[in-house]
PDB file of C-alpha atoms in Angstrom:
ATOM      1  CA  UNK A   1      33.725 -26.842 148.655  1.00  0.00           C
ATOM      2  CA  UNK A   2      31.662 -29.813 147.435  1.00  0.00           C
ATOM      3  CA  UNK A   3      31.206 -30.503 143.744  1.00  0.00           C
ATOM      4  CA  UNK A   4      27.880 -30.068 141.975  1.00  0.00           C
ATOM      5  CA  UNK A   5      26.307 -31.740 138.939  1.00  0.00           C
ATOM      6  CA  UNK A   6      26.947 -28.593 136.860  1.00  0.00           C
ATOM      7  CA  UNK A   7      30.335 -27.584 135.457  1.00  0.00           C
ATOM      8  CA  UNK A   8      31.974 -24.688 137.261  1.00  0.00           C
ATOM      9  CA  UNK A   9      29.535 -24.832 140.187  1.00  0.00           C
ATOM     10  CA  UNK A  10      30.334 -25.851 143.757  1.00  0.00           C
ATOM     11  CA  UNK A  11      28.438 -25.974 147.020  1.00  0.00           C
ATOM     12  CA  UNK A  12      29.708 -24.055 150.056  1.00  0.00           C
ATOM     13  CA  UNK A  13      28.722 -24.426 153.690  1.00  0.00           C
ATOM     14  CA  UNK A  14      29.801 -21.095 155.175  1.00  0.00           C
ATOM     15  CA  UNK A  15      27.076 -19.105 153.367  1.00  0.00           C
ATOM     16  CA  UNK A  16      23.620 -20.070 154.681  1.00  0.00           C
ATOM     17  CA  UNK A  17      21.623 -17.979 152.131  1.00  0.00           C
ATOM     18  CA  UNK A  18      23.594 -18.461 148.939  1.00  0.00           C
ATOM     19  CA  UNK A  19      24.966 -21.969 149.099  1.00  0.00           C
ATOM     20  CA  UNK A  20      26.213 -22.281 145.488  1.00  0.00           C
ATOM     21  CA  UNK A  21      29.316 -20.693 144.053  1.00  0.00           C
ATOM     22  CA  UNK A  22      30.083 -20.225 140.331  1.00  0.00           C
ATOM     23  CA  UNK A  23      33.595 -19.936 138.952  1.00  0.00           C
ATOM     24  CA  UNK A  24      35.075 -19.721 135.446  1.00  0.00           C
ATOM     25  CA  UNK A  25      38.686 -20.540 134.582  1.00  0.00           C
ATOM     26  CA  UNK A  26      39.405 -20.822 138.340  1.00  0.00           C
ATOM     27  CA  UNK A  27      38.097 -17.279 138.894  1.00  0.00           C
ATOM     28  CA  UNK A  28      35.238 -16.487 141.213  1.00  0.00           C
ATOM     29  CA  UNK A  29      31.986 -15.393 139.515  1.00  0.00           C
ATOM     30  CA  UNK A  30      29.540 -15.109 142.441  1.00  0.00           C
ATOM     31  CA  UNK A  31      27.334 -16.796 145.035  1.00  0.00           C
ATOM     32  CA  UNK A  32      23.770 -17.897 144.204  1.00  0.00           C
ATOM     33  CA  UNK A  33      20.817 -19.470 145.954  1.00  0.00           C
ATOM     34  CA  UNK A  34      20.195 -22.309 143.455  1.00  0.00           C
ATOM     35  CA  UNK A  35      22.464 -24.473 141.371  1.00  0.00           C
ATOM     36  CA  UNK A  36      20.662 -23.485 138.135  1.00  0.00           C
ATOM     37  CA  UNK A  37      21.330 -19.774 138.735  1.00  0.00           C
ATOM     38  CA  UNK A  38      24.996 -20.465 139.400  1.00  0.00           C
ATOM     39  CA  UNK A  39      25.291 -22.678 136.302  1.00  0.00           C
ATOM     40  CA  UNK A  40      23.709 -20.011 134.058  1.00  0.00           C
ATOM     41  CA  UNK A  41      25.933 -17.279 135.521  1.00  0.00           C
ATOM     42  CA  UNK A  42      28.966 -19.456 134.851  1.00  0.00           C
ATOM     43  CA  UNK A  43      27.816 -20.104 131.243  1.00  0.00           C
ATOM     44  CA  UNK A  44      27.384 -16.362 130.608  1.00  0.00           C
ATOM     45  CA  UNK A  45      30.870 -15.729 132.009  1.00  0.00           C
ATOM     46  CA  UNK A  46      32.325 -18.408 129.710  1.00  0.00           C
ATOM     47  CA  UNK A  47      30.531 -16.968 126.660  1.00  0.00           C
ATOM     48  CA  UNK A  48      31.759 -13.450 127.430  1.00  0.00           C
ATOM     49  CA  UNK A  49      35.348 -14.533 128.066  1.00  0.00           C
ATOM     50  CA  UNK A  50      35.454 -16.672 124.904  1.00  0.00           C
ATOM     51  CA  UNK A  51      34.031 -13.759 122.918  1.00  0.00           C
ATOM     52  CA  UNK A  52      36.822 -11.482 124.093  1.00  0.00           C
ATOM     53  CA  UNK A  53      39.323 -14.222 123.270  1.00  0.00           C
ATOM     54  CA  UNK A  54      37.844 -14.732 119.800  1.00  0.00           C
ATOM     55  CA  UNK A  55      36.970 -18.392 120.379  1.00  0.00           C
ATOM     56  CA  UNK A  56      33.830 -20.485 120.383  1.00  0.00           C
ATOM     57  CA  UNK A  57      32.473 -21.386 123.813  1.00  0.00           C
ATOM     58  CA  UNK A  58      32.237 -25.052 124.756  1.00  0.00           C
ATOM     59  CA  UNK A  59      31.440 -27.202 127.808  1.00  0.00           C
ATOM     60  CA  UNK A  60      28.342 -25.181 128.675  1.00  0.00           C
ATOM     61  CA  UNK A  61      25.831 -26.424 131.211  1.00  0.00           C
ATOM     62  CA  UNK A  62      22.867 -25.409 129.050  1.00  0.00           C
ATOM     63  CA  UNK A  63      22.424 -24.900 125.303  1.00  0.00           C
ATOM     64  CA  UNK A  64      23.723 -21.730 123.630  1.00  0.00           C
ATOM     65  CA  UNK A  65      20.201 -20.740 122.482  1.00  0.00           C
ATOM     66  CA  UNK A  66      19.054 -20.138 126.073  1.00  0.00           C
ATOM     67  CA  UNK A  67      21.241 -17.032 126.386  1.00  0.00           C
ATOM     68  CA  UNK A  68      20.382 -13.847 124.504  1.00  0.00           C
ATOM     69  CA  UNK A  69      22.916 -11.479 123.017  1.00  0.00           C
ATOM     70  CA  UNK A  70      21.874  -8.790 125.512  1.00  0.00           C
ATOM     71  CA  UNK A  71      22.761 -11.038 128.448  1.00  0.00           C
ATOM     72  CA  UNK A  72      26.159 -11.848 126.960  1.00  0.00           C
ATOM     73  CA  UNK A  73      26.714  -8.174 126.124  1.00  0.00           C
ATOM     74  CA  UNK A  74      25.984  -7.173 129.717  1.00  0.00           C
ATOM     75  CA  UNK A  75      28.647  -9.568 130.990  1.00  0.00           C
ATOM     76  CA  UNK A  76      31.082  -8.335 128.319  1.00  0.00           C
ATOM     77  CA  UNK A  77      30.430  -4.756 129.469  1.00  0.00           C
ATOM     78  CA  UNK A  78      31.099  -5.782 133.032  1.00  0.00           C
ATOM     79  CA  UNK A  79      34.367  -7.433 132.062  1.00  0.00           C
ATOM     80  CA  UNK A  80      35.527  -4.586 129.820  1.00  0.00           C
ATOM     81  CA  UNK A  81      34.463  -1.647 131.990  1.00  0.00           C
ATOM     82  CA  UNK A  82      37.662   0.173 133.001  1.00  0.00           C
ATOM     83  CA  UNK A  83      38.312   0.275 136.703  1.00  0.00           C
ATOM     84  CA  UNK A  84      39.878   3.117 138.574  1.00  0.00           C
ATOM     85  CA  UNK A  85      43.666   2.710 138.466  1.00  0.00           C
ATOM     86  CA  UNK A  86      45.295   1.592 141.666  1.00  0.00           C
ATOM     87  CA  UNK A  87      48.469   3.281 142.971  1.00  0.00           C
ATOM     88  CA  UNK A  88      50.523   0.571 141.251  1.00  0.00           C
ATOM     89  CA  UNK A  89      48.785   1.162 137.894  1.00  0.00           C
ATOM     90  CA  UNK A  90      49.078   4.125 135.584  1.00  0.00           C
ATOM     91  CA  UNK A  91      48.089   5.112 132.092  1.00  0.00           C
ATOM     92  CA  UNK A  92      50.995   5.113 129.702  1.00  0.00           C
ATOM     93  CA  UNK A  93      49.165   7.107 127.012  1.00  0.00           C
ATOM     94  CA  UNK A  94      49.515   4.387 124.357  1.00  0.00           C
ATOM     95  CA  UNK A  95      45.965   3.050 124.495  1.00  0.00           C
ATOM     96  CA  UNK A  96      46.569   0.952 127.601  1.00  0.00           C
ATOM     97  CA  UNK A  97      45.526   1.499 131.186  1.00  0.00           C
ATOM     98  CA  UNK A  98      47.743  -0.360 133.611  1.00  0.00           C
ATOM     99  CA  UNK A  99      47.441  -4.049 132.664  1.00  0.00           C
ATOM    100  CA  UNK A 100      44.474  -3.388 130.337  1.00  0.00           C
ATOM    101  CA  UNK A 101      44.253  -2.247 126.714  1.00  0.00           C
ATOM    102  CA  UNK A 102      41.630   0.231 125.581  1.00  0.00           C
ATOM    103  CA  UNK A 103      39.642  -0.251 122.384  1.00  0.00           C
ATOM    104  CA  UNK A 104      38.674   3.176 121.036  1.00  0.00           C
ATOM    105  CA  UNK A 105      37.131   4.253 117.761  1.00  0.00           C
ATOM    106  CA  UNK A 106      36.660   7.700 116.248  1.00  0.00           C
ATOM    107  CA  UNK A 107      33.119   8.812 115.451  1.00  0.00           C
ATOM    108  CA  UNK A 108      33.034  12.211 113.752  1.00  0.00           C
ATOM    109  CA  UNK A 109      35.223  14.376 116.015  1.00  0.00           C
ATOM    110  CA  UNK A 110      34.942  12.263 119.172  1.00  0.00           C
ATOM    111  CA  UNK A 111      36.822   9.166 120.278  1.00  0.00           C
ATOM    112  CA  UNK A 112      34.498   6.576 121.811  1.00  0.00           C
ATOM    113  CA  UNK A 113      35.821   4.105 124.384  1.00  0.00           C
ATOM    114  CA  UNK A 114      34.374   0.702 123.490  1.00  0.00           C
ATOM    115  CA  UNK A 115      36.085  -1.644 125.921  1.00  0.00           C
ATOM    116  CA  UNK A 116      39.083  -2.111 128.157  1.00  0.00           C
ATOM    117  CA  UNK A 117      40.579  -5.550 127.473  1.00  0.00           C
ATOM    118  CA  UNK A 118      43.279  -7.622 129.104  1.00  0.00           C
ATOM    119  CA  UNK A 119      45.190  -8.275 125.882  1.00  0.00           C
ATOM    120  CA  UNK A 120      46.073  -6.199 122.869  1.00  0.00           C
ATOM    121  CA  UNK A 121      44.505  -8.754 120.517  1.00  0.00           C
ATOM    122  CA  UNK A 122      41.148  -8.578 122.312  1.00  0.00           C
ATOM    123  CA  UNK A 123      41.123  -4.771 122.076  1.00  0.00           C
ATOM    124  CA  UNK A 124      42.012  -4.952 118.380  1.00  0.00           C
ATOM    125  CA  UNK A 125      39.208  -7.456 117.821  1.00  0.00           C
ATOM    126  CA  UNK A 126      36.604  -5.194 119.419  1.00  0.00           C
ATOM    127  CA  UNK A 127      37.887  -2.214 117.426  1.00  0.00           C
ATOM    128  CA  UNK A 128      37.763  -4.158 114.129  1.00  0.00           C
ATOM    129  CA  UNK A 129      34.212  -5.328 114.838  1.00  0.00           C
ATOM    130  CA  UNK A 130      33.118  -1.756 115.534  1.00  0.00           C
ATOM    131  CA  UNK A 131      34.769  -0.560 112.310  1.00  0.00           C
ATOM    132  CA  UNK A 132      32.951  -3.173 110.264  1.00  0.00           C
ATOM    133  CA  UNK A 133      29.661  -2.185 111.885  1.00  0.00           C
ATOM    134  CA  UNK A 134      30.142   1.521 111.226  1.00  0.00           C
ATOM    135  CA  UNK A 135      31.234   0.947 107.626  1.00  0.00           C
ATOM    136  CA  UNK A 136      28.504  -1.635 107.029  1.00  0.00           C
ATOM    137  CA  UNK A 137      30.943  -3.850 105.160  1.00  0.00           C
ATOM    138  CA  UNK A 138      32.194  -7.449 105.464  1.00  0.00           C
ATOM    139  CA  UNK A 139      35.800  -8.096 106.560  1.00  0.00           C
ATOM    140  CA  UNK A 140      37.118  -8.313 102.999  1.00  0.00           C
ATOM    141  CA  UNK A 141      35.690  -4.866 102.114  1.00  0.00           C
ATOM    142  CA  UNK A 142      36.226  -3.010 105.406  1.00  0.00           C
ATOM    143  CA  UNK A 143      39.077  -0.520 105.719  1.00  0.00           C
ATOM    144  CA  UNK A 144      41.587  -0.078 108.513  1.00  0.00           C
ATOM    145  CA  UNK A 145      41.293  -3.520 110.132  1.00  0.00           C
ATOM    146  CA  UNK A 146      44.079  -4.810 112.342  1.00  0.00           C
ATOM    147  CA  UNK A 147      43.420  -8.561 112.488  1.00  0.00           C
ATOM    148  CA  UNK A 148      42.899 -11.177 109.775  1.00  0.00           C
ATOM    149  CA  UNK A 149      39.222 -12.206 109.516  1.00  0.00           C
ATOM    150  CA  UNK A 150      39.549 -14.586 106.574  1.00  0.00           C
ATOM    151  CA  UNK A 151      38.754 -17.754 108.555  1.00  0.00           C
ATOM    152  CA  UNK A 152      35.678 -16.389 110.340  1.00  0.00           C
ATOM    153  CA  UNK A 153      32.288 -17.458 108.986  1.00  0.00           C
ATOM    154  CA  UNK A 154      29.436 -14.927 108.607  1.00  0.00           C
ATOM    155  CA  UNK A 155      27.504 -16.587 111.442  1.00  0.00           C
ATOM    156  CA  UNK A 156      30.461 -16.378 113.830  1.00  0.00           C
ATOM    157  CA  UNK A 157      31.094 -12.779 112.778  1.00  0.00           C
ATOM    158  CA  UNK A 158      27.504 -11.804 113.495  1.00  0.00           C
ATOM    159  CA  UNK A 159      27.614 -13.443 116.927  1.00  0.00           C
ATOM    160  CA  UNK A 160      30.782 -11.561 117.791  1.00  0.00           C
ATOM    161  CA  UNK A 161      29.336  -8.283 116.498  1.00  0.00           C
ATOM    162  CA  UNK A 162      26.115  -8.518 118.535  1.00  0.00           C
ATOM    163  CA  UNK A 163      27.514  -7.371 121.933  1.00  0.00           C
ATOM    164  CA  UNK A 164      29.776  -4.812 120.245  1.00  0.00           C
ATOM    165  CA  UNK A 165      26.775  -3.431 118.341  1.00  0.00           C
ATOM    166  CA  UNK A 166      24.736  -3.046 121.524  1.00  0.00           C
ATOM    167  CA  UNK A 167      27.569  -1.299 123.341  1.00  0.00           C
ATOM    168  CA  UNK A 168      28.359   0.928 120.345  1.00  0.00           C
ATOM    169  CA  UNK A 169      24.730   2.034 120.100  1.00  0.00           C
ATOM    170  CA  UNK A 170      24.703   2.966 123.791  1.00  0.00           C
ATOM    171  CA  UNK A 171      27.972   4.863 123.484  1.00  0.00           C
ATOM    172  CA  UNK A 172      26.741   6.750 120.404  1.00  0.00           C
ATOM    173  CA  UNK A 173      23.502   7.726 122.097  1.00  0.00           C
ATOM    174  CA  UNK A 174      25.429   8.935 125.143  1.00  0.00           C
ATOM    175  CA  UNK A 175      27.382  11.407 122.983  1.00  0.00           C
ATOM    176  CA  UNK A 176      24.052  13.115 122.180  1.00  0.00           C
ATOM    177  CA  UNK A 177      25.117  14.487 118.794  1.00  0.00           C
ATOM    178  CA  UNK A 178      23.128  14.402 115.583  1.00  0.00           C
ATOM    179  CA  UNK A 179      25.715  12.361 113.664  1.00  0.00           C
ATOM    180  CA  UNK A 180      26.044   9.845 116.510  1.00  0.00           C
ATOM    181  CA  UNK A 181      22.262   9.437 116.758  1.00  0.00           C
ATOM    182  CA  UNK A 182      22.067   8.824 113.004  1.00  0.00           C
ATOM    183  CA  UNK A 183      24.772   6.172 113.228  1.00  0.00           C
ATOM    184  CA  UNK A 184      23.023   4.485 116.161  1.00  0.00           C
ATOM    185  CA  UNK A 185      19.728   4.467 114.248  1.00  0.00           C
ATOM    186  CA  UNK A 186      21.471   2.968 111.223  1.00  0.00           C
ATOM    187  CA  UNK A 187      22.997   0.226 113.345  1.00  0.00           C
ATOM    188  CA  UNK A 188      19.629  -0.649 114.852  1.00  0.00           C
ATOM    189  CA  UNK A 189      17.986  -0.676 111.399  1.00  0.00           C
ATOM    190  CA  UNK A 190      20.741  -2.944 110.058  1.00  0.00           C
ATOM    191  CA  UNK A 191      20.233  -5.354 112.939  1.00  0.00           C
ATOM    192  CA  UNK A 192      16.483  -5.486 112.305  1.00  0.00           C
ATOM    193  CA  UNK A 193      17.078  -6.052 108.593  1.00  0.00           C
ATOM    194  CA  UNK A 194      19.483  -8.909 109.321  1.00  0.00           C
ATOM    195  CA  UNK A 195      17.009 -10.502 111.709  1.00  0.00           C
ATOM    196  CA  UNK A 196      14.271 -10.261 109.083  1.00  0.00           C
ATOM    197  CA  UNK A 197      16.540 -11.854 106.476  1.00  0.00           C
ATOM    198  CA  UNK A 198      17.375 -14.668 108.879  1.00  0.00           C
ATOM    199  CA  UNK A 199      13.675 -15.266 109.533  1.00  0.00           C
ATOM    200  CA  UNK A 200      12.979 -15.381 105.799  1.00  0.00           C
ATOM    201  CA  UNK A 201      15.854 -17.814 105.263  1.00  0.00           C
ATOM    202  CA  UNK A 202      14.586 -20.029 108.055  1.00  0.00           C
ATOM    203  CA  UNK A 203      11.096 -20.006 106.537  1.00  0.00           C
ATOM    204  CA  UNK A 204      12.511 -20.895 103.108  1.00  0.00           C
ATOM    205  CA  UNK A 205      14.562 -23.708 104.611  1.00  0.00           C
ATOM    206  CA  UNK A 206      11.497 -25.029 106.422  1.00  0.00           C
ATOM    207  CA  UNK A 207       9.447 -24.890 103.208  1.00  0.00           C
ATOM    208  CA  UNK A 208      12.181 -26.694 101.276  1.00  0.00           C
ATOM    209  CA  UNK A 209      12.442 -29.338 103.969  1.00  0.00           C
ATOM    210  CA  UNK A 210       8.649 -29.798 103.913  1.00  0.00           C
ATOM    211  CA  UNK A 211       8.653 -30.140 100.126  1.00  0.00           C
ATOM    212  CA  UNK A 212      11.494 -32.666 100.283  1.00  0.00           C
ATOM    213  CA  UNK A 213       9.600 -34.700 102.859  1.00  0.00           C
ATOM    214  CA  UNK A 214       6.443 -34.613 100.726  1.00  0.00           C
ATOM    215  CA  UNK A 215       8.352 -35.692  97.601  1.00  0.00           C
ATOM    216  CA  UNK A 216      10.054 -38.523  99.449  1.00  0.00           C
ATOM    217  CA  UNK A 217       6.720 -39.642 100.923  1.00  0.00           C
ATOM    218  CA  UNK A 218       5.067 -39.630  97.467  1.00  0.00           C
ATOM    219  CA  UNK A 219       7.998 -41.557  95.969  1.00  0.00           C
ATOM    220  CA  UNK A 220       7.811 -44.109  98.776  1.00  0.00           C
ATOM    221  CA  UNK A 221       4.048 -44.510  98.250  1.00  0.00           C
ATOM    222  CA  UNK A 222       4.454 -44.965  94.478  1.00  0.00           C
ATOM    223  CA  UNK A 223       7.229 -47.517  95.006  1.00  0.00           C
ATOM    224  CA  UNK A 224       5.109 -49.481  97.477  1.00  0.00           C
ATOM    225  CA  UNK A 225       2.174 -49.468  95.021  1.00  0.00           C
ATOM    226  CA  UNK A 226       4.493 -50.639  92.272  1.00  0.00           C
ATOM    227  CA  UNK A 227       5.736 -53.453  94.499  1.00  0.00           C
ATOM    228  CA  UNK A 228       2.143 -54.460  95.268  1.00  0.00           C
ATOM    229  CA  UNK A 229       1.263 -54.501  91.559  1.00  0.00           C
ATOM    230  CA  UNK A 230       4.341 -56.502  90.560  1.00  0.00           C
ATOM    231  CA  UNK A 231       3.161 -59.951  91.846  1.00  0.00           C
ATOM    232  CA  UNK A 232      -0.239 -59.499  90.158  1.00  0.00           C
ATOM    233  CA  UNK A 233       1.408 -58.664  86.855  1.00  0.00           C
ATOM    234  CA  UNK A 234       3.771 -61.608  87.126  1.00  0.00           C
ATOM    235  CA  UNK A 235       0.951 -64.061  87.918  1.00  0.00           C
ATOM    236  CA  UNK A 236      -1.109 -62.721  85.000  1.00  0.00           C
ATOM    237  CA  UNK A 237       1.849 -63.076  82.677  1.00  0.00           C
ATOM    238  CA  UNK A 238       2.435 -66.607  83.929  1.00  0.00           C
ATOM    239  CA  UNK A 239      -1.201 -67.552  83.227  1.00  0.00           C
ATOM    240  CA  UNK A 240      -0.967 -66.153  79.720  1.00  0.00           C
ATOM    241  CA  UNK A 241       2.259 -68.051  79.103  1.00  0.00           C
ATOM    242  CA  UNK A 242       0.695 -71.301  80.362  1.00  0.00           C
ATOM    243  CA  UNK A 243      -2.350 -70.819  78.139  1.00  0.00           C
ATOM    244  CA  UNK A 244      -0.148 -70.147  75.122  1.00  0.00           C
ATOM    245  CA  UNK A 245       1.873 -73.265  75.848  1.00  0.00           C
ATOM    246  CA  UNK A 246      -1.294 -75.375  76.100  1.00  0.00           C
ATOM    247  CA  UNK A 247      -2.547 -74.039  72.762  1.00  0.00           C
ATOM    248  CA  UNK A 248       0.804 -74.745  71.147  1.00  0.00           C
ATOM    249  CA  UNK A 249       0.754 -78.312  72.501  1.00  0.00           C
ATOM    250  CA  UNK A 250      -2.795 -78.838  71.188  1.00  0.00           C
ATOM    251  CA  UNK A 251      -1.871 -77.489  67.762  1.00  0.00           C
ATOM    252  CA  UNK A 252       1.213 -79.718  67.633  1.00  0.00           C
ATOM    253  CA  UNK A 253      -0.865 -82.751  68.629  1.00  0.00           C
ATOM    254  CA  UNK A 254      -3.492 -81.987  65.985  1.00  0.00           C
ATOM    255  CA  UNK A 255      -0.784 -81.559  63.363  1.00  0.00           C
ATOM    256  CA  UNK A 256       0.765 -84.910  64.253  1.00  0.00           C
ATOM    257  CA  UNK A 257      -2.667 -86.555  64.024  1.00  0.00           C
ATOM    258  CA  UNK A 258      -3.232 -85.076  60.588  1.00  0.00           C
ATOM    259  CA  UNK A 259       0.170 -86.298  59.434  1.00  0.00           C
ATOM    260  CA  UNK A 260      -0.676 -89.822  60.636  1.00  0.00           C
ATOM    261  CA  UNK A 261      -4.024 -89.779  58.797  1.00  0.00           C
ATOM    262  CA  UNK A 262      -2.289 -88.642  55.618  1.00  0.00           C
ATOM    263  CA  UNK A 263       0.251 -91.451  55.825  1.00  0.00           C
ATOM    264  CA  UNK A 264      -2.536 -93.996  56.330  1.00  0.00           C
ATOM    265  CA  UNK A 265      -4.424 -92.645  53.317  1.00  0.00           C
ATOM    266  CA  UNK A 266      -1.335 -93.041  51.130  1.00  0.00           C
ATOM    267  CA  UNK A 267      -0.843 -96.706  52.162  1.00  0.00           C
ATOM    268  CA  UNK A 268      -4.441 -97.801  51.421  1.00  0.00           C
ATOM    269  CA  UNK A 269      -4.339 -97.617  47.505  1.00  0.00           C
ATOM    270  CA  UNK A 270      -1.106 -99.595  47.382  1.00  0.00           C
ATOM    271  CA  UNK A 271      -2.635-102.381  49.449  1.00  0.00           C
ATOM    272  CA  UNK A 272      -5.651-102.541  47.147  1.00  0.00           C
ATOM    273  CA  UNK A 273      -3.451-102.852  44.026  1.00  0.00           C
ATOM    274  CA  UNK A 274      -1.472-105.708  45.611  1.00  0.00           C
ATOM    275  CA  UNK A 275      -4.656-107.643  46.500  1.00  0.00           C
ATOM    276  CA  UNK A 276      -6.296-107.300  42.990  1.00  0.00           C
ATOM    277  CA  UNK A 277      -4.671-110.395  41.224  1.00  0.00           C
ATOM    278  CA  UNK A 278      -5.595-112.657  44.092  1.00  0.00           C
ATOM    279  CA  UNK A 279      -9.190-111.567  43.897  1.00  0.00           C
ATOM    280  CA  UNK A 280      -9.284-112.187  40.133  1.00  0.00           C
ATOM    281  CA  UNK A 281      -7.985-115.735  40.545  1.00  0.00           C
ATOM    282  CA  UNK A 282     -10.659-116.475  43.115  1.00  0.00           C
ATOM    283  CA  UNK A 283     -13.324-115.327  40.658  1.00  0.00           C
ATOM    284  CA  UNK A 284     -12.055-117.714  37.974  1.00  0.00           C
TER     285      UNK A 284
END
């Protein structure tokens, strides 16, 4: 099998119609006509498997936003649907079927089968998520949980609850009882309310980002205007300083001239008194 540009996708030659094969964790997923279809099928398989394992999916061929919760939930249903036991498998009556573990939850007087998982932890995770959905409470306020949900963020919790919510609603509607229908309606209403809150939060974040951009743009414009005004102010101040200096120099020069005139005026009477006897002798 030849390698392809997508992760988990290979090209085969023995299938003339569907020449691309998708595989996840060395397990066969299916044959597809185009490489894009095989890559998307492989990404959905990875998202579903990582959901059951309680981990975040990575190394996807396309972005996570291209896959809806319904698509992931369909693959999770396919992986968790119990198969008919083979002659080598048997139910031991302790919540496990052969090599799989059943995740069940009690609704009114009925026990609803949610999933059939490979590990006990995966079954407990699905059961805890369903309990939180039915109680309408966060992990710290929900009762009867098996696992520790302290390190899970609200966004991760909501992503993990989405496929469980869809499957729980279908199971409740299949029971066809009044209490189950009420619970299913409540779950759907809660999902719509959460989506509306998320839309409002996104709008608020967009408005805040727009306001921040406008404030930063106005501050930048005011700073640029201030920088443009600064040279003009400095040149005007320099001209005023030069004019003041010239006036001070002129005043100092005038004062020195006046002082010189005063000194000359003081010397003139003394000279006249000294020359008076000589003038008298000439007259005689």
